[in-house]
PDB file of N, CA and C in Angstrom:
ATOM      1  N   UNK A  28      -7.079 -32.759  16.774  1.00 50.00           N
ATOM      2  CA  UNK A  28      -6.823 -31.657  15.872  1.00 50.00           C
ATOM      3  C   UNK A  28      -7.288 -30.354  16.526  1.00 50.00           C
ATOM      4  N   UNK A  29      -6.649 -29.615  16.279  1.00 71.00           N
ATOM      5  CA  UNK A  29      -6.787 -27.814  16.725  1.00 71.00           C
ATOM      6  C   UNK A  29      -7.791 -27.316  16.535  1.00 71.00           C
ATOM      7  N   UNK A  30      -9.062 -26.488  16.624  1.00 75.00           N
ATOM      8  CA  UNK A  30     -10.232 -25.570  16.558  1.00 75.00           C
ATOM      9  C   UNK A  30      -8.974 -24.716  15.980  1.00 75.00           C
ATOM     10  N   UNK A  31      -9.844 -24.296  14.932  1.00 74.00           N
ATOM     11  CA  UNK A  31      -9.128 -22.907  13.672  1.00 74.00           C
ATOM     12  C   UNK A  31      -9.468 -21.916  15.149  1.00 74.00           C
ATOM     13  N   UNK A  32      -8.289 -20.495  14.951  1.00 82.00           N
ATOM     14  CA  UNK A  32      -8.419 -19.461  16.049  1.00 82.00           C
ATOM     15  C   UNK A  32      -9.500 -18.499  14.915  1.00 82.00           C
ATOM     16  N   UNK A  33     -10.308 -17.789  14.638  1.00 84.00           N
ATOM     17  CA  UNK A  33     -10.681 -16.955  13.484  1.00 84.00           C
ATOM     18  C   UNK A  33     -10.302 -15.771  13.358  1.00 84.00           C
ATOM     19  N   UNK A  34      -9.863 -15.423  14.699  1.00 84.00           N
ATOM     20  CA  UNK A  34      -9.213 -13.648  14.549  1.00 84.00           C
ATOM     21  C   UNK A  34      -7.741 -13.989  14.186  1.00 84.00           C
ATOM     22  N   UNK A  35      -7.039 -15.019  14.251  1.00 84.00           N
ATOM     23  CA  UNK A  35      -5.474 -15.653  13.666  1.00 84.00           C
ATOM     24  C   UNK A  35      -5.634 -15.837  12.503  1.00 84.00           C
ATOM     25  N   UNK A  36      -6.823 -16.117  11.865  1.00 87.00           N
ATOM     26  CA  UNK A  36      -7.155 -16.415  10.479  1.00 87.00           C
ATOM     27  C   UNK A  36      -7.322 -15.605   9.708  1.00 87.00           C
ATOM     28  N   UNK A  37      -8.568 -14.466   9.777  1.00 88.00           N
ATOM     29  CA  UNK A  37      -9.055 -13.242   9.786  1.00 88.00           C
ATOM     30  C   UNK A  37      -7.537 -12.087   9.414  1.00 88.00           C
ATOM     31  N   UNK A  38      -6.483 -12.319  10.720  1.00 87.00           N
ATOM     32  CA  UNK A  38      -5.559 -11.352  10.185  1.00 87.00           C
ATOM     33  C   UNK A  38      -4.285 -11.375   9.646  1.00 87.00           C
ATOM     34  N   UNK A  39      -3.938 -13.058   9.528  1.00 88.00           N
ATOM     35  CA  UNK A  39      -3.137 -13.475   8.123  1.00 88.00           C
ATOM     36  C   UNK A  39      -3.721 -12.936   6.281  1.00 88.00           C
ATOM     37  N   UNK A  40      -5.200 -13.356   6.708  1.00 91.00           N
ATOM     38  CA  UNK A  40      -5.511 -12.853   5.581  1.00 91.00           C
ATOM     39  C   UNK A  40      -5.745 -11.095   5.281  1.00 91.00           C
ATOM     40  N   UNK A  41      -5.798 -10.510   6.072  1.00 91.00           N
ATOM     41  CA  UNK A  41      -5.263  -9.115   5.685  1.00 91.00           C
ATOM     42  C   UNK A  41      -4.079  -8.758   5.993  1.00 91.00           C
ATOM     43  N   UNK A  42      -2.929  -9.145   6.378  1.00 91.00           N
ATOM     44  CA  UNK A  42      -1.637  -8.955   5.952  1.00 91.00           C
ATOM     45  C   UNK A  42      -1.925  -9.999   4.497  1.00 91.00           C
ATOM     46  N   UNK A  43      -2.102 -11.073   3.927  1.00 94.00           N
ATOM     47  CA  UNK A  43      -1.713 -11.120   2.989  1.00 94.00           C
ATOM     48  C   UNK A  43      -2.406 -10.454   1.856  1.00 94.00           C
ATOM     49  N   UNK A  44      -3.496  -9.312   1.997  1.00 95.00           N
ATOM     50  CA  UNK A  44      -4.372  -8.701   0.477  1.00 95.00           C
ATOM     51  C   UNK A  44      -3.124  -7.497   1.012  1.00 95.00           C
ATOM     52  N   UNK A  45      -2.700  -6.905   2.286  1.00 94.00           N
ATOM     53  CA  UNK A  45      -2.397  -6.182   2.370  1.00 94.00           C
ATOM     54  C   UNK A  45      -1.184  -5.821   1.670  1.00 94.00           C
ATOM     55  N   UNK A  46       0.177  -7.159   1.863  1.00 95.00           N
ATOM     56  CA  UNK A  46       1.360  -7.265   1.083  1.00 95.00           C
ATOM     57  C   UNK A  46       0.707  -7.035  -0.989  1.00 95.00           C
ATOM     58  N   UNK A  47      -0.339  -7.851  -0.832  1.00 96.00           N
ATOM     59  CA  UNK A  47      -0.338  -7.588  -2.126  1.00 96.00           C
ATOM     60  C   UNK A  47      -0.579  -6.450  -2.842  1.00 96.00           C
ATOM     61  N   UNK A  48      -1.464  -5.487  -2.194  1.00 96.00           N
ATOM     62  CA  UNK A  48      -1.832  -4.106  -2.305  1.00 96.00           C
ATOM     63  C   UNK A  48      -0.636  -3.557  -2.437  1.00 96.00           C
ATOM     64  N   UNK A  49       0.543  -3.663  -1.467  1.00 96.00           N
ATOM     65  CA  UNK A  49       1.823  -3.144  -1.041  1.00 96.00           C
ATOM     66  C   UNK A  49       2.233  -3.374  -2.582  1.00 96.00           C
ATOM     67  N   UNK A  50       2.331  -4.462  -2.769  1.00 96.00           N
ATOM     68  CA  UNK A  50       3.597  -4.650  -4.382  1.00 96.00           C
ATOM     69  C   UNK A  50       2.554  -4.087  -5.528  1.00 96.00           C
ATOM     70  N   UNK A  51       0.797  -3.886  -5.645  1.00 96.00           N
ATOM     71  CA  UNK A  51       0.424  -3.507  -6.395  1.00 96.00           C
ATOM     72  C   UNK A  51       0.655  -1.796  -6.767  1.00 96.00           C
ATOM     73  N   UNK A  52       0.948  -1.365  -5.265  1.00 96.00           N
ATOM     74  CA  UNK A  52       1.003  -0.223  -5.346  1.00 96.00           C
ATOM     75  C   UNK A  52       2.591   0.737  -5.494  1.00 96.00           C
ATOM     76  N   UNK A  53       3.521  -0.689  -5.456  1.00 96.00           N
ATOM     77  CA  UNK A  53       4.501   0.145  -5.773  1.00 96.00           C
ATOM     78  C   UNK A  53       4.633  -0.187  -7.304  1.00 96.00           C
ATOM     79  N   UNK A  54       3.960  -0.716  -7.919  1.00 96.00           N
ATOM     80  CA  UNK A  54       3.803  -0.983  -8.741  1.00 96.00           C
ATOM     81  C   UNK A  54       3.204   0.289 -10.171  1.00 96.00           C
ATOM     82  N   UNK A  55       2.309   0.686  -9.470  1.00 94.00           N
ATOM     83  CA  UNK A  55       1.897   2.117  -9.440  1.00 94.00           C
ATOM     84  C   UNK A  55       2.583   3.324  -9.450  1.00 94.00           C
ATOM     85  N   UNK A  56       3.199   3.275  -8.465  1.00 94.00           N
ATOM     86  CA  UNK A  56       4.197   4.847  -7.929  1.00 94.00           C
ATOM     87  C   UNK A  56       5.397   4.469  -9.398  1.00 94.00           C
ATOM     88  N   UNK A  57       5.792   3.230  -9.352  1.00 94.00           N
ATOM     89  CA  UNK A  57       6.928   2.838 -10.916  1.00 94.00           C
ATOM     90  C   UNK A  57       6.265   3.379 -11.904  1.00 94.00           C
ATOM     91  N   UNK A  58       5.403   3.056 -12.353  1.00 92.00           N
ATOM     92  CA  UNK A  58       4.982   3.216 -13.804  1.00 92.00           C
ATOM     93  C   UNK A  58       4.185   4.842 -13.804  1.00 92.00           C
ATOM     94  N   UNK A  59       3.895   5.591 -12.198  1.00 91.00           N
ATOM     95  CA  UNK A  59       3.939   7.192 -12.222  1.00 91.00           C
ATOM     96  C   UNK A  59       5.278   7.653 -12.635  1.00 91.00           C
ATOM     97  N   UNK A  60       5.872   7.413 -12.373  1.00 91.00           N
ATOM     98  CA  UNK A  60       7.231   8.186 -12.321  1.00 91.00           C
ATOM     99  C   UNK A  60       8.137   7.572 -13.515  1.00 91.00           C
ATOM    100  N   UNK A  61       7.891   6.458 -14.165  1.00 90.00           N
ATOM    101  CA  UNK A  61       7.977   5.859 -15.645  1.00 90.00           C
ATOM    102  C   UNK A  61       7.240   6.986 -16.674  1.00 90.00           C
ATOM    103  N   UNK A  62       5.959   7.426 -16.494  1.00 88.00           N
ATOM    104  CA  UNK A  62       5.157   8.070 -17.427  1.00 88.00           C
ATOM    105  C   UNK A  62       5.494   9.987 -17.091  1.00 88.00           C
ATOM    106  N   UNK A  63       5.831  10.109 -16.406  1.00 86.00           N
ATOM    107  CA  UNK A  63       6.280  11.645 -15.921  1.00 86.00           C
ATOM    108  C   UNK A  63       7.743  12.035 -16.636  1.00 86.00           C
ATOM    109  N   UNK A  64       8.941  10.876 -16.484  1.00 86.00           N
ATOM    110  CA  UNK A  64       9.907  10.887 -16.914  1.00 86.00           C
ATOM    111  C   UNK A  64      10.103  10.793 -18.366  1.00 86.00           C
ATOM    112  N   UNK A  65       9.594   9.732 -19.017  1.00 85.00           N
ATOM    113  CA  UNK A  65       9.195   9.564 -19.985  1.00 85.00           C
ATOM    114  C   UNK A  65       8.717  10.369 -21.111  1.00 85.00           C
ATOM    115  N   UNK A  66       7.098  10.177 -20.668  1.00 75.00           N
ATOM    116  CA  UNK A  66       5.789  10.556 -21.354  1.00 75.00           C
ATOM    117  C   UNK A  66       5.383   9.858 -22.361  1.00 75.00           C
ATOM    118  N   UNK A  67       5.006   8.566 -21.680  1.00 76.00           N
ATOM    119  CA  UNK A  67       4.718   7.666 -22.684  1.00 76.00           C
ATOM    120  C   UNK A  67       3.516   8.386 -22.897  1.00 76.00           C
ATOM    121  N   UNK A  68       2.641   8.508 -22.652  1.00 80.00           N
ATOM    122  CA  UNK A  68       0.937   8.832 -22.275  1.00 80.00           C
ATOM    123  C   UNK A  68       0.456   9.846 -21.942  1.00 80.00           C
ATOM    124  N   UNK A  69       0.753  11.233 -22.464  1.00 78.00           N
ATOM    125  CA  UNK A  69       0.502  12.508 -21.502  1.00 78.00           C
ATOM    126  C   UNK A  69      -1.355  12.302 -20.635  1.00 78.00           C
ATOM    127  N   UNK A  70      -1.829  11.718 -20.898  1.00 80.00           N
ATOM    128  CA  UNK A  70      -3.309  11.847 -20.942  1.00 80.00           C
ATOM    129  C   UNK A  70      -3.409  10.753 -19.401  1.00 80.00           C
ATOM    130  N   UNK A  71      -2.107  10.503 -18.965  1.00 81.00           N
ATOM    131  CA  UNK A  71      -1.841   9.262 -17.893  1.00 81.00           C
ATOM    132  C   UNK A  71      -1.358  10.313 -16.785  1.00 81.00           C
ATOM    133  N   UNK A  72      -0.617  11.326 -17.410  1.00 80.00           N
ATOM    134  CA  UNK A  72       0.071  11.971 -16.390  1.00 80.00           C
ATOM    135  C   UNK A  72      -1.142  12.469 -15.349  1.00 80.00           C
ATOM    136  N   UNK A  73      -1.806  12.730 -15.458  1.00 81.00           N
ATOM    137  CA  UNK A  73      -3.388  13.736 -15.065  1.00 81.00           C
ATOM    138  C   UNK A  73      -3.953  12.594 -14.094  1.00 81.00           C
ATOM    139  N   UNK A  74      -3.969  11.700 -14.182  1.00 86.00           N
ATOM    140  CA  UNK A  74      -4.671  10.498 -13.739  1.00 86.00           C
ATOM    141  C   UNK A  74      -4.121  10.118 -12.461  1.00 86.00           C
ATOM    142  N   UNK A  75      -2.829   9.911 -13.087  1.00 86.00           N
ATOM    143  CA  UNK A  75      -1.537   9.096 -11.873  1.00 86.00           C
ATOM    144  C   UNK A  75      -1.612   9.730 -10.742  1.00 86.00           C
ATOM    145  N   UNK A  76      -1.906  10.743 -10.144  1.00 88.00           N
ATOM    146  CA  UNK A  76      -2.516  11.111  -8.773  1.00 88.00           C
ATOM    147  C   UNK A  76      -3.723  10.896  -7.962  1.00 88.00           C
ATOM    148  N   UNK A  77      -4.585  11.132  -8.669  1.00 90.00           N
ATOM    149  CA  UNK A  77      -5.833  10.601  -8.390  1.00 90.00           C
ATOM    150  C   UNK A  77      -5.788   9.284  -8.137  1.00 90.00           C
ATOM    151  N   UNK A  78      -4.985   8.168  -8.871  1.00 92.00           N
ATOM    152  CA  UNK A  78      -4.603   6.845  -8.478  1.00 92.00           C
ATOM    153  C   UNK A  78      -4.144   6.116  -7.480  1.00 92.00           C
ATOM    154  N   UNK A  79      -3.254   7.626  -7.288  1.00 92.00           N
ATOM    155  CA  UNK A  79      -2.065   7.396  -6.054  1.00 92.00           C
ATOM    156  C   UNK A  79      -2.841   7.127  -4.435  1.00 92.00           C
ATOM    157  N   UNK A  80      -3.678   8.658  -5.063  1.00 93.00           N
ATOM    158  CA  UNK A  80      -4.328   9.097  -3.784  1.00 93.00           C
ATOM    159  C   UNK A  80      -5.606   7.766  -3.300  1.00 93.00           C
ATOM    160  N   UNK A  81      -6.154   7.500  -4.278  1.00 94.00           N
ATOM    161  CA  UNK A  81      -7.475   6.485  -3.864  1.00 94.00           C
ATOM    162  C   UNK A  81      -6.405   4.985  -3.337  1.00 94.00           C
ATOM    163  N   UNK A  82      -5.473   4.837  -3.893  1.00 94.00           N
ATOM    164  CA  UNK A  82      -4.900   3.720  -3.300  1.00 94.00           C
ATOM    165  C   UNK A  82      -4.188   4.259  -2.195  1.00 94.00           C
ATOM    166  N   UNK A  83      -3.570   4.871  -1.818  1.00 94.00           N
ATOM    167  CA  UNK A  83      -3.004   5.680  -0.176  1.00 94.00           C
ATOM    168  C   UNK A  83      -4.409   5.279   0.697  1.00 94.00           C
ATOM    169  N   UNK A  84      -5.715   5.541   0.289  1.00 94.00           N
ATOM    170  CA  UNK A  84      -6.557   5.456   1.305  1.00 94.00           C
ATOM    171  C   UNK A  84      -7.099   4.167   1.468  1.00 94.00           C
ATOM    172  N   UNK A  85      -6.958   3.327  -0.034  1.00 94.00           N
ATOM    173  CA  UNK A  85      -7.189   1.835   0.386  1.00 94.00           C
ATOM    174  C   UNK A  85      -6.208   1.379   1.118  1.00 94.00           C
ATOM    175  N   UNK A  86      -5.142   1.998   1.134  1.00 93.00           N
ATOM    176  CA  UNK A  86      -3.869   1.018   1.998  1.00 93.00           C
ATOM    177  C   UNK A  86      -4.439   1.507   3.327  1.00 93.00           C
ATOM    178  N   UNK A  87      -4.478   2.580   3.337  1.00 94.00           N
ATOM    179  CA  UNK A  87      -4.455   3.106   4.797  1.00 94.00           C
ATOM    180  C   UNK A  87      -6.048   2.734   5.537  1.00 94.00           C
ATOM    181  N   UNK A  88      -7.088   1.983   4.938  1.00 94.00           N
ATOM    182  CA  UNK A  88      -7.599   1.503   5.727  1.00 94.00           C
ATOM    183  C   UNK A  88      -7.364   0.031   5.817  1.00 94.00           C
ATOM    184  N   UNK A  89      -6.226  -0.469   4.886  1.00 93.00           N
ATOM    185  CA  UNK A  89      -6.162  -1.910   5.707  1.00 93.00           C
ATOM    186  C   UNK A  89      -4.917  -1.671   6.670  1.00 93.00           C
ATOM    187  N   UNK A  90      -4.081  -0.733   6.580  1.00 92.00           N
ATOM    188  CA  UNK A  90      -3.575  -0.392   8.079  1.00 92.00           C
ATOM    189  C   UNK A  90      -3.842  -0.227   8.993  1.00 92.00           C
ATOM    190  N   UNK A  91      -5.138   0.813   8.959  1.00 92.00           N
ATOM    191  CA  UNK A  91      -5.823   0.765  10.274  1.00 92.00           C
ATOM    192  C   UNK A  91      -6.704  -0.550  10.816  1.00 92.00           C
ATOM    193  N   UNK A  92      -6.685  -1.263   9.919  1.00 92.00           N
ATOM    194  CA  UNK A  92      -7.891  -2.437  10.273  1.00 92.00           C
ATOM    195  C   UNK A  92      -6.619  -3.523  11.165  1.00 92.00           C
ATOM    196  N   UNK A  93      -5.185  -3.867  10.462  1.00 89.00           N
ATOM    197  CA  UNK A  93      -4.869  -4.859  10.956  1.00 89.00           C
ATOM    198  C   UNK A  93      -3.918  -3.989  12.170  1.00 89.00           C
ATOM    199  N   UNK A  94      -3.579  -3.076  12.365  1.00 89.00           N
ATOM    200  CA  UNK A  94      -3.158  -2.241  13.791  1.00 89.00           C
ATOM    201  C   UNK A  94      -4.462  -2.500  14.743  1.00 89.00           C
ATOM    202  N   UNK A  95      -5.821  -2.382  14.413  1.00 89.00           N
ATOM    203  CA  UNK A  95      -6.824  -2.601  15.244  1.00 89.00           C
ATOM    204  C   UNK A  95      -6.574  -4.265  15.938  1.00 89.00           C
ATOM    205  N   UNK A  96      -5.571  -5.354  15.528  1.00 84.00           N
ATOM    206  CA  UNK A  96      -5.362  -6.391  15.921  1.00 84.00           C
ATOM    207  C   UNK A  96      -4.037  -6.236  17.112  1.00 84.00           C
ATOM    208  N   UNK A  97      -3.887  -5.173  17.041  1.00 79.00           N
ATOM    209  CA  UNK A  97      -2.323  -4.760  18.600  1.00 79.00           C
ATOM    210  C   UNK A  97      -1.331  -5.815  18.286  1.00 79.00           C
ATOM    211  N   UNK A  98      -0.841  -6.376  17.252  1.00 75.00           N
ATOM    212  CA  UNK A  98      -0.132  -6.966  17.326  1.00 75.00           C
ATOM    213  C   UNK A  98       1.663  -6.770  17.425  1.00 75.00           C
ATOM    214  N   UNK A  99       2.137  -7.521  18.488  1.00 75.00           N
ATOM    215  CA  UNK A  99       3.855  -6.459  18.295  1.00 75.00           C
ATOM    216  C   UNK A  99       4.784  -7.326  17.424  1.00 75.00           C
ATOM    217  N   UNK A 100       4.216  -8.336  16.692  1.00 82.00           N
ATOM    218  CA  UNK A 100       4.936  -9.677  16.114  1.00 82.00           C
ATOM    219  C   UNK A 100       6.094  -8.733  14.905  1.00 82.00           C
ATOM    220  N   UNK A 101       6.571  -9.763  14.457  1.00 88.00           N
ATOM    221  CA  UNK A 101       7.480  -9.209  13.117  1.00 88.00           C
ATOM    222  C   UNK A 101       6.296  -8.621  12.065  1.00 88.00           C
ATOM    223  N   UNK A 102       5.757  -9.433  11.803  1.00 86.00           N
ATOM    224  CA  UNK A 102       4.502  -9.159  10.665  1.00 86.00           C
ATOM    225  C   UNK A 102       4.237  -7.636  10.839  1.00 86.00           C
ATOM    226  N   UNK A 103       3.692  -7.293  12.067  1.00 85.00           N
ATOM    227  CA  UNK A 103       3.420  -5.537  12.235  1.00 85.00           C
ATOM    228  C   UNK A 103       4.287  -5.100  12.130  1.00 85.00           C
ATOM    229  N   UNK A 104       5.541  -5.210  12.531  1.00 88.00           N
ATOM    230  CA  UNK A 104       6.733  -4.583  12.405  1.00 88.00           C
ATOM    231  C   UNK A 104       6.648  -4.045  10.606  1.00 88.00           C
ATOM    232  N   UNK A 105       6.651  -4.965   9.702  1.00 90.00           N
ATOM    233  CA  UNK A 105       7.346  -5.139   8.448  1.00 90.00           C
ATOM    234  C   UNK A 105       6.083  -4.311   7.996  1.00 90.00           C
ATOM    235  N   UNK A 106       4.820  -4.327   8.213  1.00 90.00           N
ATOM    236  CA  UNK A 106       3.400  -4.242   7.749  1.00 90.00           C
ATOM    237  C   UNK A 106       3.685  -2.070   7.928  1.00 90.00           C
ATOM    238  N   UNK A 107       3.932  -1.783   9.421  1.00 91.00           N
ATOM    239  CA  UNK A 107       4.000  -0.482   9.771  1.00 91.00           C
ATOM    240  C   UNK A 107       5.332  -0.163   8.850  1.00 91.00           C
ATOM    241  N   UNK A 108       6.738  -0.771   9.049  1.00 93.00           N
ATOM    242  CA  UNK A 108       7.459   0.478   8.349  1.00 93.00           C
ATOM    243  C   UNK A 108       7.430  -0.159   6.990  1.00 93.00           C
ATOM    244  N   UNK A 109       6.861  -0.879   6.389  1.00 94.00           N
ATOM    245  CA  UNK A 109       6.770  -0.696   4.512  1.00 94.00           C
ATOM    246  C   UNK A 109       5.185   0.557   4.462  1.00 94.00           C
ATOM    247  N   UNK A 110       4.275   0.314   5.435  1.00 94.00           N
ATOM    248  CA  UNK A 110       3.390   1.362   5.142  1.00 94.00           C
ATOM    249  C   UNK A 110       4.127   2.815   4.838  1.00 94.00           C
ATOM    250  N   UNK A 111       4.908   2.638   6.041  1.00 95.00           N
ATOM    251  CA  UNK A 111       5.745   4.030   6.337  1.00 95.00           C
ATOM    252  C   UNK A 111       6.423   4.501   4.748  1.00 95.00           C
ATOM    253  N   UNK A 112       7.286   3.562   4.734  1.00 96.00           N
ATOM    254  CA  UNK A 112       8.081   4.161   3.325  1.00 96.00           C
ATOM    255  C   UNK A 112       6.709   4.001   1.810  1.00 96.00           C
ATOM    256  N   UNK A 113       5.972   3.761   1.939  1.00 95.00           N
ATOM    257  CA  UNK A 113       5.213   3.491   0.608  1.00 95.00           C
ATOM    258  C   UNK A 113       4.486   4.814   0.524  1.00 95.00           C
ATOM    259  N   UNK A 114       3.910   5.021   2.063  1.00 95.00           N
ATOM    260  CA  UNK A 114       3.509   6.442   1.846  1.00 95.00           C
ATOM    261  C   UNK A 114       3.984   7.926   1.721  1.00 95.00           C
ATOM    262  N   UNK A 115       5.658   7.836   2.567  1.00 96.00           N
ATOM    263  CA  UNK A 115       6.219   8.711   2.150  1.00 96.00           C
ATOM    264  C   UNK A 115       6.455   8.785   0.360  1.00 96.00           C
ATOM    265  N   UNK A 116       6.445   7.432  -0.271  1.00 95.00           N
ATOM    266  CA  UNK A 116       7.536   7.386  -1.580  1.00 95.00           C
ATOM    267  C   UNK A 116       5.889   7.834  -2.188  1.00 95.00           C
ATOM    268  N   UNK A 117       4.537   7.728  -2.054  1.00 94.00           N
ATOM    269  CA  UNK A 117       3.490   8.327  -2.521  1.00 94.00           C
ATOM    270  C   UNK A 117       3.367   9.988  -2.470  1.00 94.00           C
ATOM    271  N   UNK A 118       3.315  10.729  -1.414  1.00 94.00           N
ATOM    272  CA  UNK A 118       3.628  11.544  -1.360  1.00 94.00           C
ATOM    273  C   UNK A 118       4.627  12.251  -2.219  1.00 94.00           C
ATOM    274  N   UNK A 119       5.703  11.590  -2.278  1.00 93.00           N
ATOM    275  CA  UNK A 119       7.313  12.595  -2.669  1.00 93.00           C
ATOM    276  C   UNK A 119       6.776  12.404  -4.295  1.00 93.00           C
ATOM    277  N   UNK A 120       6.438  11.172  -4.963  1.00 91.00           N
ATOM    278  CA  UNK A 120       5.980  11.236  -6.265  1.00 91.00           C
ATOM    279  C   UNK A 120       5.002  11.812  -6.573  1.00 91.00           C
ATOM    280  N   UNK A 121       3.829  11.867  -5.855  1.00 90.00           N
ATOM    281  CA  UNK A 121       2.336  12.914  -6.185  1.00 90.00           C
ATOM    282  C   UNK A 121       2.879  14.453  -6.471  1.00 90.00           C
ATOM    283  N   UNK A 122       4.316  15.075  -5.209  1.00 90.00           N
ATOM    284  CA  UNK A 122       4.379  16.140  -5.367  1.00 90.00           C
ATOM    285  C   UNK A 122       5.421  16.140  -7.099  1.00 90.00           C
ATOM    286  N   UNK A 123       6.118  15.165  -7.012  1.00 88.00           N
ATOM    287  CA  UNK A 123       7.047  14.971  -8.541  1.00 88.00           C
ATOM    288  C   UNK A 123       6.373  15.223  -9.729  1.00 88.00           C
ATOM    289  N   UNK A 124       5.029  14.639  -9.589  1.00 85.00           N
ATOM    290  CA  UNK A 124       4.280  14.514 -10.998  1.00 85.00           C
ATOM    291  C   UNK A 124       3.519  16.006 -11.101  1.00 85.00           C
ATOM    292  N   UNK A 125       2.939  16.470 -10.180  1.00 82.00           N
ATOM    293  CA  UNK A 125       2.214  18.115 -10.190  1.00 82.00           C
ATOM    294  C   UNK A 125       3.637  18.866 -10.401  1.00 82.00           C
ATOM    295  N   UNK A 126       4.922  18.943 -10.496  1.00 85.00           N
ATOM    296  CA  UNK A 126       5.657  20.028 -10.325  1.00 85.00           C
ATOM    297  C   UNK A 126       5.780  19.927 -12.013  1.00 85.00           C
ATOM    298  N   UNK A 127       6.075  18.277 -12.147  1.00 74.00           N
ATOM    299  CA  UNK A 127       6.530  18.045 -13.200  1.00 74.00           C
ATOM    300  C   UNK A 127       5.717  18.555 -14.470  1.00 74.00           C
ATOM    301  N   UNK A 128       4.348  18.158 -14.106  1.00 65.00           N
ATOM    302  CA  UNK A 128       3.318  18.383 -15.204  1.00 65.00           C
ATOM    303  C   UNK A 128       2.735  19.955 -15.437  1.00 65.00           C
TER     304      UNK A 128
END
């Protein structure tokens, strides 16, 4: 039987909190731009940035943590451009909700 690798182990498991962060957080940017459009909650609108922003920086340090692994596999591939579009689509909504509100 195989000796476990631990840095192979180590960075499956942050691509997988990472994917989940990913769907938690678009999860987030939906229900910003649900409550802006809307207004279910005016007292949400105020918030939903500050939300945006503290999760942009949790993502973006498990980006930097699993890029610290150099990997050129598919996984980084998919890991860098969903970062890419999650943070642009953070951005374009942070500025949506301040114009809006």
């Amino acid at each position: 039987m195989k000796r476990f690798d631990l840095k192979h182990t180590a960075f499956h498991i942050l691509v997988a909190l990472y994917f989940i962060w990913a769907f938690v957080f678009a999860v987030l940017l939906a229900l910003a731009i649900s409550n802006t459009l809307n207004e279910y909650n005016p007292a949400l609108t105020g918030l939903f940035p500050m939300w945006i922003l503290m999760n942009l920086v949790m993502g973006s340090a498990l980006f930097i943590v699993i890029r610290l692994f150099g990997t050129r596999e598919v996984i980084g591939k998919a890991v860098r451009y969903s970062f890419i579009a999650l943070s642009a689509a953070a951005i374009c909504i942070m500025i949506f909700v301040g114009v809006k509100a």
